[in-house]
């Protein structure tokens, strides 16, 4: 066997037994093999084997090929989903390295226990189960495969290519030719998954055309509780996500600007084309919000007036996050260039609550709706010069109930505005480090940021028109947007403190722009 197999000890399976039927085998998996596997899994939030204490709480048969759906509980808290299969013929090698959970030994034969989330045969069987609306019972649990009307009854062609999306962090996603996107959720929670719920509504009830059609989902049920395990969408041909595409457009634009000269034709064209797309994105986001608010007869999507409880919740959320940030900033060792930004932010601590309350208070009585909840350029595909909105899971760090909570449409708008700002400022930071930022380039970056954010917002407001979803007065619009811009920028500050301290200046500047330009001082 290859290098992966040489790193792993054997998991002994008694003759005449299967790995799921032996308590000794499952105990060995929990104690030794699963912690090792989870610690190296991209989608698992942690890398210390010693701290991972998994318990297998369900083993559900998926197919006659020895594939089993396993649900594990980590440290008596979070639950995760793994599709595992025994293969007595496979040999470890580079293509299996990251999917091997254990080497198996039973009698005179050896094999592998693998995570098959990206395995073509598994994906094809999953699609077949979905098409047949299969239901499989086992161990007091039930697997249900639930197609939508968009899937169709014809069996799929044998795929020529199934490939995993390498950049996926918290889930496992596979592209099946130019037909399907199959996403398996790794961390699972009881209750309605917002991506499944929103997908059903936008596809079946609202017929919103600018998101991939939901083809179905699969879930596990135990007593009266259900867990979404995965979801299948139609594949939409695209040029990639809007974050990557924006960075490429911006790079082309900046590279075309010569120091001390006017914009070249290529720069003018790049900026014009991008601003046209940004305005189209503004229209699509407005159309999405109007679609999400279009059915008063569907209670979970019915627009509702914002009340005092909502204001308290949003203000409290901002204050809890800011308290964590202030505490971490006091003891942080930021780069010297970033410390003045930190000191300016700390000056706002005594007045932040009152300022946040003043910003959101004019929203009282306006409408809150179901919304995307984590809308940024990375959640948007560039397709035929248009914008396609994806990934309706909401912020993954929030529990399901919070992700399903209604909020003003301005929350999504603020997410896109922050992302457009982030794209420009991240480019500025990168060019500063590589000494490519001269005065004309710096001015061009700020112009790009301002024109793209203004273009998106004006197109959004035009497409929204007179609506209960949007404030009537300009000053109320500014207040609501500033509140959610503050919320989002604080989220970014906390994220960068945890994962990318070198980028902290970008969201810090975003927070300070809201506070200082908005008169919080």
Short mmCIF file of C-alpha atoms in Angstrom, two decimals:
data_model
loop_
_atom_site.label_atom_id
_atom_site.label_comp_id
_atom_site.label_asym_id
_atom_site.label_seq_id
_atom_site.Cartn_x
_atom_site.Cartn_y
_atom_site.Cartn_z
CA UNK A 1 0.00 0.00 0.00
CA UNK A 2 0.99 3.64 -0.44
CA UNK A 3 2.16 6.20 2.06
CA UNK A 4 -1.29 6.85 3.52
CA UNK A 5 -1.71 3.18 4.36
CA UNK A 6 1.76 3.06 5.96
CA UNK A 7 0.80 5.83 8.37
CA UNK A 8 -2.29 4.03 9.64
CA UNK A 9 -2.50 0.99 11.89
CA UNK A 10 -4.99 -1.76 11.11
CA UNK A 11 -8.51 -1.74 12.47
CA UNK A 12 -9.28 -5.37 13.26
CA UNK A 13 -12.76 -6.63 12.31
CA UNK A 14 -13.86 -10.01 13.74
CA UNK A 15 -14.55 -12.65 11.12
CA UNK A 16 -18.22 -13.08 10.34
CA UNK A 17 -18.98 -9.52 11.48
CA UNK A 18 -19.21 -6.09 9.88
CA UNK A 19 -17.57 -2.98 11.23
CA UNK A 20 -20.89 -1.39 12.16
CA UNK A 21 -22.10 -4.51 14.03
CA UNK A 22 -19.13 -4.85 16.35
CA UNK A 23 -19.06 -2.72 19.49
CA UNK A 24 -15.32 -3.37 19.79
CA UNK A 25 -14.72 -2.02 16.29
CA UNK A 26 -16.82 1.09 16.80
CA UNK A 27 -15.10 1.72 20.13
CA UNK A 28 -11.70 1.49 18.41
CA UNK A 29 -12.90 3.87 15.70
CA UNK A 30 -14.08 6.37 18.28
CA UNK A 31 -10.96 6.11 20.42
CA UNK A 32 -8.22 6.01 17.80
CA UNK A 33 -9.12 6.31 14.12
CA UNK A 34 -11.84 8.96 13.92
CA UNK A 35 -9.89 11.58 15.93
CA UNK A 36 -6.94 11.14 13.56
CA UNK A 37 -9.15 11.43 10.50
CA UNK A 38 -11.16 14.40 11.74
CA UNK A 39 -8.07 16.33 12.78
CA UNK A 40 -6.87 16.41 9.15
CA UNK A 41 -10.29 16.96 7.52
CA UNK A 42 -10.63 20.37 5.87
CA UNK A 43 -14.24 20.69 6.98
CA UNK A 44 -13.66 19.89 10.64
CA UNK A 45 -13.01 22.96 12.86
CA UNK A 46 -10.06 21.73 14.89
CA UNK A 47 -6.77 19.90 14.51
CA UNK A 48 -5.92 18.49 17.92
CA UNK A 49 -6.56 14.74 18.03
CA UNK A 50 -6.38 14.66 21.81
CA UNK A 51 -9.30 17.07 22.14
CA UNK A 52 -11.58 15.23 19.70
CA UNK A 53 -13.83 12.77 21.54
CA UNK A 54 -16.25 11.31 18.95
CA UNK A 55 -19.20 9.08 19.70
CA UNK A 56 -21.01 7.22 16.90
CA UNK A 57 -24.72 7.79 17.58
CA UNK A 58 -26.20 6.44 14.33
CA UNK A 59 -25.21 4.10 11.50
CA UNK A 60 -27.68 4.13 8.63
CA UNK A 61 -27.35 1.77 5.66
CA UNK A 62 -27.21 3.67 2.38
CA UNK A 63 -26.63 0.98 -0.26
CA UNK A 64 -25.75 -2.68 -0.75
CA UNK A 65 -22.15 -1.69 -1.55
CA UNK A 66 -21.37 -1.36 2.18
CA UNK A 67 -21.83 2.40 2.24
CA UNK A 68 -23.13 3.58 5.61
CA UNK A 69 -24.19 7.02 6.75
CA UNK A 70 -22.57 7.66 10.13
CA UNK A 71 -23.55 10.45 12.48
CA UNK A 72 -21.08 11.23 15.24
CA UNK A 73 -21.25 13.51 18.24
CA UNK A 74 -18.11 15.38 19.24
CA UNK A 75 -17.44 16.09 22.92
CA UNK A 76 -21.18 15.70 23.69
CA UNK A 77 -21.97 18.79 21.59
CA UNK A 78 -21.72 19.21 17.82
CA UNK A 79 -22.85 16.48 15.43
CA UNK A 80 -21.23 15.58 12.12
CA UNK A 81 -22.11 13.43 9.13
CA UNK A 82 -19.78 11.01 7.32
CA UNK A 83 -20.67 8.67 4.43
CA UNK A 84 -18.33 5.70 4.96
CA UNK A 85 -17.72 2.64 2.81
CA UNK A 86 -15.66 -0.52 3.22
CA UNK A 87 -13.64 -1.50 0.18
CA UNK A 88 -11.76 -4.80 0.31
CA UNK A 89 -10.14 -4.30 -3.10
CA UNK A 90 -8.81 -0.73 -2.91
CA UNK A 91 -5.21 0.10 -2.15
CA UNK A 92 -4.14 3.31 -0.45
CA UNK A 93 -2.60 5.88 -2.73
CA UNK A 94 -2.45 9.63 -3.34
CA UNK A 95 -5.99 9.75 -4.75
CA UNK A 96 -7.40 8.23 -1.55
CA UNK A 97 -5.00 9.76 0.94
CA UNK A 98 -7.37 12.34 2.41
CA UNK A 99 -10.42 10.07 2.44
CA UNK A 100 -9.02 7.05 4.33
CA UNK A 101 -10.44 6.70 7.82
CA UNK A 102 -8.79 3.35 8.63
CA UNK A 103 -7.02 0.35 7.16
CA UNK A 104 -9.04 -2.80 7.79
CA UNK A 105 -7.96 -6.33 8.58
CA UNK A 106 -10.37 -9.26 8.70
CA UNK A 107 -9.06 -12.81 8.52
CA UNK A 108 -6.72 -13.03 5.56
CA UNK A 109 -7.98 -9.94 3.76
CA UNK A 110 -7.14 -6.25 3.97
CA UNK A 111 -9.15 -3.24 2.91
CA UNK A 112 -9.96 0.40 3.57
CA UNK A 113 -12.69 2.31 5.36
CA UNK A 114 -13.08 5.53 3.37
CA UNK A 115 -15.10 8.73 3.44
CA UNK A 116 -16.84 8.60 0.03
CA UNK A 117 -18.33 12.10 -0.07
CA UNK A 118 -16.55 12.80 -3.38
CA UNK A 119 -16.71 9.26 -4.76
CA UNK A 120 -18.37 9.14 -8.21
CA UNK A 121 -20.21 5.86 -7.58
CA UNK A 122 -21.59 7.20 -4.31
CA UNK A 123 -22.72 10.49 -5.87
CA UNK A 124 -24.46 8.65 -8.70
CA UNK A 125 -26.27 6.34 -6.25
CA UNK A 126 -27.32 9.35 -4.18
CA UNK A 127 -28.87 10.99 -7.27
CA UNK A 128 -30.66 7.75 -8.08
CA UNK A 129 -32.07 7.54 -4.54
CA UNK A 130 -33.23 11.14 -4.85
CA UNK A 131 -34.96 10.50 -8.16
CA UNK A 132 -36.76 7.46 -6.72
CA UNK A 133 -37.68 9.38 -3.54
CA UNK A 134 -36.13 6.58 -1.50
CA UNK A 135 -36.59 6.10 2.24
CA UNK A 136 -34.26 3.82 4.22
CA UNK A 137 -34.76 2.82 7.87
CA UNK A 138 -32.16 1.57 10.33
CA UNK A 139 -31.13 1.85 14.00
CA UNK A 140 -34.25 3.83 14.89
CA UNK A 141 -33.37 6.41 12.24
CA UNK A 142 -34.68 7.00 8.74
CA UNK A 143 -33.01 8.37 5.62
CA UNK A 144 -35.35 10.33 3.35
CA UNK A 145 -34.50 11.52 -0.16
CA UNK A 146 -36.80 14.39 -1.18
CA UNK A 147 -36.79 15.60 -4.81
CA UNK A 148 -38.44 18.77 -6.07
CA UNK A 149 -40.51 19.07 -9.23
CA UNK A 150 -37.40 20.34 -11.06
CA UNK A 151 -35.47 17.07 -10.84
CA UNK A 152 -37.48 15.09 -13.38
CA UNK A 153 -38.02 11.34 -13.51
CA UNK A 154 -35.49 10.36 -16.17
CA UNK A 155 -32.40 8.57 -14.85
CA UNK A 156 -29.22 10.63 -15.23
CA UNK A 157 -26.70 9.88 -17.90
CA UNK A 158 -23.57 8.14 -16.64
CA UNK A 159 -21.42 11.10 -15.57
CA UNK A 160 -18.21 11.63 -17.49
CA UNK A 161 -16.73 13.72 -14.69
CA UNK A 162 -17.43 14.15 -11.00
CA UNK A 163 -15.05 16.41 -9.14
CA UNK A 164 -14.90 17.79 -5.64
CA UNK A 165 -14.64 21.54 -5.09
CA UNK A 166 -11.24 21.87 -3.45
CA UNK A 167 -11.85 25.22 -1.76
CA UNK A 168 -14.90 24.11 0.22
CA UNK A 169 -14.32 24.56 3.96
CA UNK A 170 -17.33 23.55 6.04
CA UNK A 171 -19.13 21.16 3.66
CA UNK A 172 -18.23 18.70 0.90
CA UNK A 173 -19.38 19.72 -2.58
CA UNK A 174 -19.09 17.84 -5.87
CA UNK A 175 -19.82 18.97 -9.43
CA UNK A 176 -21.41 16.33 -11.66
CA UNK A 177 -20.62 17.18 -15.29
CA UNK A 178 -22.57 20.32 -16.25
CA UNK A 179 -25.72 19.00 -14.58
CA UNK A 180 -25.65 18.88 -10.78
CA UNK A 181 -24.05 20.38 -7.71
CA UNK A 182 -24.19 17.95 -4.79
CA UNK A 183 -23.40 19.41 -1.37
CA UNK A 184 -23.13 17.30 1.77
CA UNK A 185 -23.38 19.11 5.08
CA UNK A 186 -20.73 18.00 7.53
CA UNK A 187 -21.83 19.67 10.75
CA UNK A 188 -25.54 19.03 11.15
CA UNK A 189 -28.15 20.55 13.43
CA UNK A 190 -31.72 19.54 14.23
CA UNK A 191 -34.45 21.57 12.57
CA UNK A 192 -35.08 23.22 9.23
CA UNK A 193 -31.95 24.03 7.29
CA UNK A 194 -32.29 27.55 5.82
CA UNK A 195 -30.62 26.62 2.54
CA UNK A 196 -33.11 23.81 1.96
CA UNK A 197 -36.03 25.98 3.05
CA UNK A 198 -34.99 29.01 1.00
CA UNK A 199 -34.20 26.84 -2.01
CA UNK A 200 -37.66 25.27 -1.92
CA UNK A 201 -39.32 28.67 -1.64
CA UNK A 202 -37.32 30.41 -4.36
CA UNK A 203 -37.57 27.44 -6.75
CA UNK A 204 -41.09 26.16 -6.15
CA UNK A 205 -43.08 29.07 -4.70
CA UNK A 206 -41.45 32.25 -6.03
CA UNK A 207 -39.89 30.90 -9.24
CA UNK A 208 -36.88 33.19 -8.77
CA UNK A 209 -34.64 32.56 -11.82
CA UNK A 210 -31.36 33.99 -10.54
CA UNK A 211 -30.40 31.20 -8.18
CA UNK A 212 -29.66 27.57 -9.12
CA UNK A 213 -32.86 25.50 -9.12
CA UNK A 214 -33.20 23.23 -6.10
CA UNK A 215 -33.50 19.63 -7.29
CA UNK A 216 -33.85 18.00 -3.89
CA UNK A 217 -32.31 17.25 -0.53
CA UNK A 218 -31.70 14.37 1.85
CA UNK A 219 -32.29 14.24 5.56
CA UNK A 220 -32.02 11.91 8.52
CA UNK A 221 -34.93 11.66 10.94
CA UNK A 222 -34.94 10.30 14.49
CA UNK A 223 -38.15 10.34 16.56
CA UNK A 224 -39.55 13.82 15.84
CA UNK A 225 -36.22 15.43 14.93
CA UNK A 226 -34.75 15.80 11.44
CA UNK A 227 -31.30 16.76 10.22
CA UNK A 228 -30.54 17.99 6.70
CA UNK A 229 -27.60 15.95 5.39
CA UNK A 230 -27.24 17.28 1.88
CA UNK A 231 -28.73 19.24 -0.99
CA UNK A 232 -28.67 19.01 -4.80
CA UNK A 233 -28.90 21.99 -7.15
CA UNK A 234 -28.88 22.36 -10.90
CA UNK A 235 -25.47 23.35 -12.21
CA UNK A 236 -25.29 26.87 -13.68
CA UNK A 237 -22.48 27.48 -16.20
CA UNK A 238 -20.42 30.34 -14.83
CA UNK A 239 -17.10 32.16 -14.88
CA UNK A 240 -16.47 31.65 -11.19
CA UNK A 241 -17.49 33.48 -8.04
CA UNK A 242 -17.76 37.25 -8.06
CA UNK A 243 -15.00 37.73 -5.46
CA UNK A 244 -12.37 36.08 -7.67
CA UNK A 245 -13.76 37.71 -10.80
CA UNK A 246 -13.79 41.15 -9.12
CA UNK A 247 -10.15 40.74 -8.07
CA UNK A 248 -9.23 39.86 -11.66
CA UNK A 249 -11.14 42.84 -13.10
CA UNK A 250 -9.56 45.17 -10.57
CA UNK A 251 -6.07 43.84 -11.31
CA UNK A 252 -6.57 44.41 -15.05
CA UNK A 253 -7.80 47.92 -14.34
CA UNK A 254 -4.92 48.86 -12.06
CA UNK A 255 -2.26 47.31 -14.28
CA UNK A 256 -3.51 49.52 -17.11
CA UNK A 257 -2.93 52.73 -15.20
CA UNK A 258 0.46 54.30 -15.75
CA UNK A 259 1.83 56.69 -13.16
CA UNK A 260 0.99 60.29 -13.93
CA UNK A 261 -1.14 59.52 -16.98
CA UNK A 262 -4.79 59.29 -17.86
CA UNK A 263 -6.65 55.98 -17.80
CA UNK A 264 -5.82 53.83 -20.78
CA UNK A 265 -8.59 52.45 -22.98
CA UNK A 266 -8.20 49.01 -21.42
CA UNK A 267 -8.64 50.49 -17.94
CA UNK A 268 -11.71 52.46 -18.98
CA UNK A 269 -13.25 49.36 -20.56
CA UNK A 270 -12.49 47.20 -17.52
CA UNK A 271 -14.06 49.72 -15.15
CA UNK A 272 -17.11 50.31 -17.37
CA UNK A 273 -17.82 46.60 -17.81
CA UNK A 274 -17.44 45.95 -14.10
CA UNK A 275 -19.74 48.79 -13.10
CA UNK A 276 -22.38 47.49 -15.54
CA UNK A 277 -22.18 44.10 -13.87
CA UNK A 278 -22.33 45.63 -10.39
CA UNK A 279 -25.52 47.47 -11.32
CA UNK A 280 -26.98 44.21 -12.62
CA UNK A 281 -26.10 42.61 -9.29
CA UNK A 282 -27.98 45.40 -7.49
CA UNK A 283 -31.07 44.59 -9.57
CA UNK A 284 -30.80 40.87 -8.87
CA UNK A 285 -30.49 41.36 -5.10
CA UNK A 286 -33.56 43.62 -5.13
CA UNK A 287 -35.48 41.04 -7.19
CA UNK A 288 -34.45 38.35 -4.72
CA UNK A 289 -35.77 40.39 -1.79
CA UNK A 290 -39.04 41.10 -3.57
CA UNK A 291 -39.39 37.37 -4.29
CA UNK A 292 -38.67 36.43 -0.67
CA UNK A 293 -41.39 38.86 0.45
CA UNK A 294 -43.93 37.84 -2.20
CA UNK A 295 -46.04 35.31 -0.28
CA UNK A 296 -48.06 36.53 2.68
CA UNK A 297 -49.73 33.12 2.79
CA UNK A 298 -46.47 31.32 3.70
CA UNK A 299 -45.97 32.13 7.37
CA UNK A 300 -42.21 31.55 7.54
CA UNK A 301 -41.73 33.96 4.59
CA UNK A 302 -44.41 36.53 5.38
CA UNK A 303 -42.98 40.06 5.83
CA UNK A 304 -43.45 41.28 9.41
CA UNK A 305 -43.06 44.66 11.10
CA UNK A 306 -39.86 45.24 13.06
CA UNK A 307 -40.57 45.47 16.79
CA UNK A 308 -38.65 46.47 19.91
CA UNK A 309 -37.57 42.87 20.48
CA UNK A 310 -35.86 42.87 17.09
CA UNK A 311 -34.02 46.10 17.88
CA UNK A 312 -32.85 44.72 21.22
CA UNK A 313 -31.65 41.51 19.56
CA UNK A 314 -29.64 43.26 16.82
CA UNK A 315 -28.16 45.84 19.19
CA UNK A 316 -27.30 43.12 21.71
CA UNK A 317 -25.63 41.05 19.00
CA UNK A 318 -23.46 44.02 17.95
CA UNK A 319 -22.54 44.81 21.54
CA UNK A 320 -21.61 41.21 22.38
CA UNK A 321 -19.34 41.00 19.36
CA UNK A 322 -17.78 44.41 20.01
CA UNK A 323 -17.13 43.45 23.65
CA UNK A 324 -15.20 40.37 22.49
CA UNK A 325 -13.28 42.49 19.99
CA UNK A 326 -12.40 45.22 22.51
CA UNK A 327 -11.14 42.58 24.95
CA UNK A 328 -8.98 40.92 22.30
CA UNK A 329 -7.64 44.20 20.94
CA UNK A 330 -6.41 45.29 24.37
CA UNK A 331 -4.08 42.30 24.60
CA UNK A 332 -3.27 41.90 20.92
CA UNK A 333 0.09 42.34 19.26
CA UNK A 334 -1.00 44.00 16.03
CA UNK A 335 1.38 45.32 13.42
CA UNK A 336 2.60 48.83 14.23
CA UNK A 337 0.78 50.20 11.17
CA UNK A 338 -2.51 48.82 12.50
CA UNK A 339 -2.22 50.02 16.10
CA UNK A 340 -3.47 53.58 15.39
CA UNK A 341 -6.63 52.08 13.87
CA UNK A 342 -7.11 49.96 16.97
CA UNK A 343 -6.63 52.94 19.27
CA UNK A 344 -9.16 55.00 17.29
CA UNK A 345 -11.69 52.18 17.57
CA UNK A 346 -11.18 51.74 21.31
CA UNK A 347 -12.11 55.42 21.80
CA UNK A 348 -15.66 54.61 20.65
CA UNK A 349 -16.25 51.93 23.28
CA UNK A 350 -18.19 54.13 25.79
CA UNK A 351 -20.53 55.53 23.13
CA UNK A 352 -21.01 52.50 20.88
CA UNK A 353 -24.29 51.24 22.37
CA UNK A 354 -26.05 54.59 22.10
CA UNK A 355 -24.78 55.13 18.58
CA UNK A 356 -25.88 51.68 17.41
CA UNK A 357 -29.31 52.19 19.00
CA UNK A 358 -29.72 55.55 17.30
CA UNK A 359 -28.85 54.01 13.93
CA UNK A 360 -31.35 51.16 14.06
CA UNK A 361 -34.21 52.89 15.88
CA UNK A 362 -35.68 54.53 12.74
CA UNK A 363 -36.20 50.99 11.40
CA UNK A 364 -38.98 50.35 13.95
CA UNK A 365 -42.18 49.45 12.13
CA UNK A 366 -40.48 48.78 8.79
CA UNK A 367 -40.56 45.26 7.39
CA UNK A 368 -38.29 42.37 8.19
CA UNK A 369 -38.12 39.41 5.79
CA UNK A 370 -36.33 36.16 5.17
CA UNK A 371 -33.05 37.12 3.59
CA UNK A 372 -29.78 35.55 2.46
CA UNK A 373 -28.01 36.25 5.73
CA UNK A 374 -24.42 35.90 4.49
CA UNK A 375 -24.43 37.72 1.18
CA UNK A 376 -21.05 38.70 -0.24
CA UNK A 377 -19.19 38.41 -3.54
CA UNK A 378 -18.10 34.86 -2.76
CA UNK A 379 -21.78 33.81 -2.68
CA UNK A 380 -22.47 35.13 -6.19
CA UNK A 381 -21.61 33.51 -9.50
CA UNK A 382 -20.78 35.47 -12.65
CA UNK A 383 -22.83 33.81 -15.40
CA UNK A 384 -23.32 35.23 -18.91
CA UNK A 385 -22.54 38.74 -17.65
CA UNK A 386 -25.27 38.25 -15.07
CA UNK A 387 -25.34 37.46 -11.35
CA UNK A 388 -26.54 34.18 -9.84
CA UNK A 389 -26.96 34.06 -6.05
CA UNK A 390 -26.00 30.88 -4.19
CA UNK A 391 -25.42 29.40 -0.71
CA UNK A 392 -28.41 30.35 1.42
CA UNK A 393 -27.11 28.65 4.57
CA UNK A 394 -26.59 31.96 6.39
CA UNK A 395 -23.60 32.69 8.62
CA UNK A 396 -22.27 29.23 9.56
CA UNK A 397 -21.20 30.40 13.03
CA UNK A 398 -24.82 31.14 13.99
CA UNK A 399 -27.32 28.47 15.12
CA UNK A 400 -30.11 27.51 12.71
CA UNK A 401 -32.78 29.49 14.57
CA UNK A 402 -30.78 32.71 14.19
CA UNK A 403 -30.04 32.01 10.53
CA UNK A 404 -33.78 31.69 9.89
CA UNK A 405 -34.57 34.90 11.77
CA UNK A 406 -36.09 37.66 9.66
CA UNK A 407 -34.28 40.99 9.25
CA UNK A 408 -34.42 44.09 7.04
CA UNK A 409 -33.36 43.65 3.42
CA UNK A 410 -30.66 46.20 4.26
CA UNK A 411 -28.72 43.44 6.04
CA UNK A 412 -27.98 41.71 2.72
CA UNK A 413 -27.32 45.04 1.01
CA UNK A 414 -24.75 45.92 3.66
CA UNK A 415 -23.09 42.54 3.13
CA UNK A 416 -22.54 43.25 -0.57
CA UNK A 417 -21.39 46.83 0.08
CA UNK A 418 -18.83 45.58 2.60
CA UNK A 419 -17.65 42.93 0.15
CA UNK A 420 -17.19 45.47 -2.66
CA UNK A 421 -15.24 47.65 -0.25
CA UNK A 422 -13.21 44.66 0.92
CA UNK A 423 -12.26 43.72 -2.63
CA UNK A 424 -10.84 47.17 -3.34
CA UNK A 425 -9.11 47.60 0.02
CA UNK A 426 -7.63 44.08 -0.06
CA UNK A 427 -6.13 44.90 -3.45
CA UNK A 428 -4.76 48.13 -2.04
CA UNK A 429 -3.13 46.29 0.84
CA UNK A 430 -1.58 43.69 -1.42
CA UNK A 431 -0.14 46.35 -3.73
CA UNK A 432 1.26 48.30 -0.81
CA UNK A 433 3.18 45.22 0.30
CA UNK A 434 4.54 44.64 -3.20
CA UNK A 435 5.38 48.36 -3.63
CA UNK A 436 3.08 48.66 -6.65
CA UNK A 437 0.85 51.30 -5.08
CA UNK A 438 1.71 54.71 -6.54
CA UNK A 439 -0.49 57.82 -6.14
CA UNK A 440 -2.48 57.35 -9.40
CA UNK A 441 -3.14 53.70 -8.50
CA UNK A 442 -4.24 54.64 -4.98
CA UNK A 443 -6.65 57.27 -6.34
CA UNK A 444 -7.95 54.79 -8.91
CA UNK A 445 -8.63 52.22 -6.20
CA UNK A 446 -10.66 54.65 -4.13
CA UNK A 447 -12.59 55.74 -7.23
CA UNK A 448 -13.28 52.09 -8.12
CA UNK A 449 -14.55 51.40 -4.60
CA UNK A 450 -16.80 54.44 -4.52
CA UNK A 451 -18.24 53.91 -7.98
CA UNK A 452 -18.88 50.20 -7.46
CA UNK A 453 -20.62 50.68 -4.09
CA UNK A 454 -22.62 53.66 -5.39
CA UNK A 455 -23.54 51.77 -8.57
CA UNK A 456 -24.72 48.70 -6.68
CA UNK A 457 -26.78 50.70 -4.18
CA UNK A 458 -28.43 53.00 -6.74
CA UNK A 459 -29.36 50.04 -8.98
CA UNK A 460 -30.75 48.18 -5.97
CA UNK A 461 -32.90 51.12 -4.91
CA UNK A 462 -34.17 51.67 -8.46
CA UNK A 463 -35.15 48.01 -8.78
CA UNK A 464 -36.73 47.98 -5.32
CA UNK A 465 -38.80 51.11 -5.99
CA UNK A 466 -41.41 52.18 -3.46
CA UNK A 467 -41.64 49.24 -1.11
CA UNK A 468 -42.33 48.41 2.53
CA UNK A 469 -38.96 46.63 2.41
CA UNK A 470 -37.01 49.86 2.08
CA UNK A 471 -37.14 53.16 4.03
CA UNK A 472 -38.89 56.11 2.39
CA UNK A 473 -36.53 58.77 3.69
CA UNK A 474 -32.88 59.10 2.68
CA UNK A 475 -31.77 59.67 6.26
CA UNK A 476 -33.54 56.51 7.45
CA UNK A 477 -31.93 54.51 4.65
CA UNK A 478 -28.50 55.78 5.67
CA UNK A 479 -29.09 54.95 9.33
CA UNK A 480 -30.31 51.41 8.64
CA UNK A 481 -27.46 50.70 6.22
CA UNK A 482 -24.86 52.10 8.60
CA UNK A 483 -26.10 49.85 11.38
CA UNK A 484 -25.75 46.72 9.29
CA UNK A 485 -22.47 47.93 7.78
CA UNK A 486 -21.23 48.26 11.35
CA UNK A 487 -22.53 44.78 12.20
CA UNK A 488 -20.81 43.22 9.19
CA UNK A 489 -17.51 45.06 9.62
CA UNK A 490 -17.33 44.00 13.27
CA UNK A 491 -17.91 40.42 12.16
CA UNK A 492 -14.98 40.82 9.76
CA UNK A 493 -12.75 42.28 12.49
CA UNK A 494 -13.41 39.28 14.72
CA UNK A 495 -12.77 36.89 11.85
CA UNK A 496 -9.46 38.51 10.88
CA UNK A 497 -8.29 38.60 14.50
CA UNK A 498 -8.82 34.85 14.62
CA UNK A 499 -7.54 33.79 11.22
CA UNK A 500 -5.71 36.56 9.33
CA UNK A 501 -4.35 39.28 11.63
CA UNK A 502 -2.35 40.73 8.74
CA UNK A 503 -5.65 41.74 7.10
CA UNK A 504 -7.12 43.43 10.18
CA UNK A 505 -6.70 46.94 8.78
CA UNK A 506 -9.34 46.35 6.08
CA UNK A 507 -12.34 45.75 8.39
CA UNK A 508 -11.02 48.16 11.03
CA UNK A 509 -11.14 50.92 8.42
CA UNK A 510 -14.67 49.79 7.54
CA UNK A 511 -15.82 50.08 11.16
CA UNK A 512 -14.16 53.46 11.60
CA UNK A 513 -15.67 54.78 8.38
CA UNK A 514 -19.17 54.11 9.76
CA UNK A 515 -18.39 55.49 13.21
CA UNK A 516 -16.41 58.58 12.20
CA UNK A 517 -18.29 59.61 9.09
CA UNK A 518 -21.58 58.85 10.80
CA UNK A 519 -20.87 61.19 13.68
CA UNK A 520 -20.44 58.63 16.47
CA UNK A 521 -17.65 60.71 17.89
#
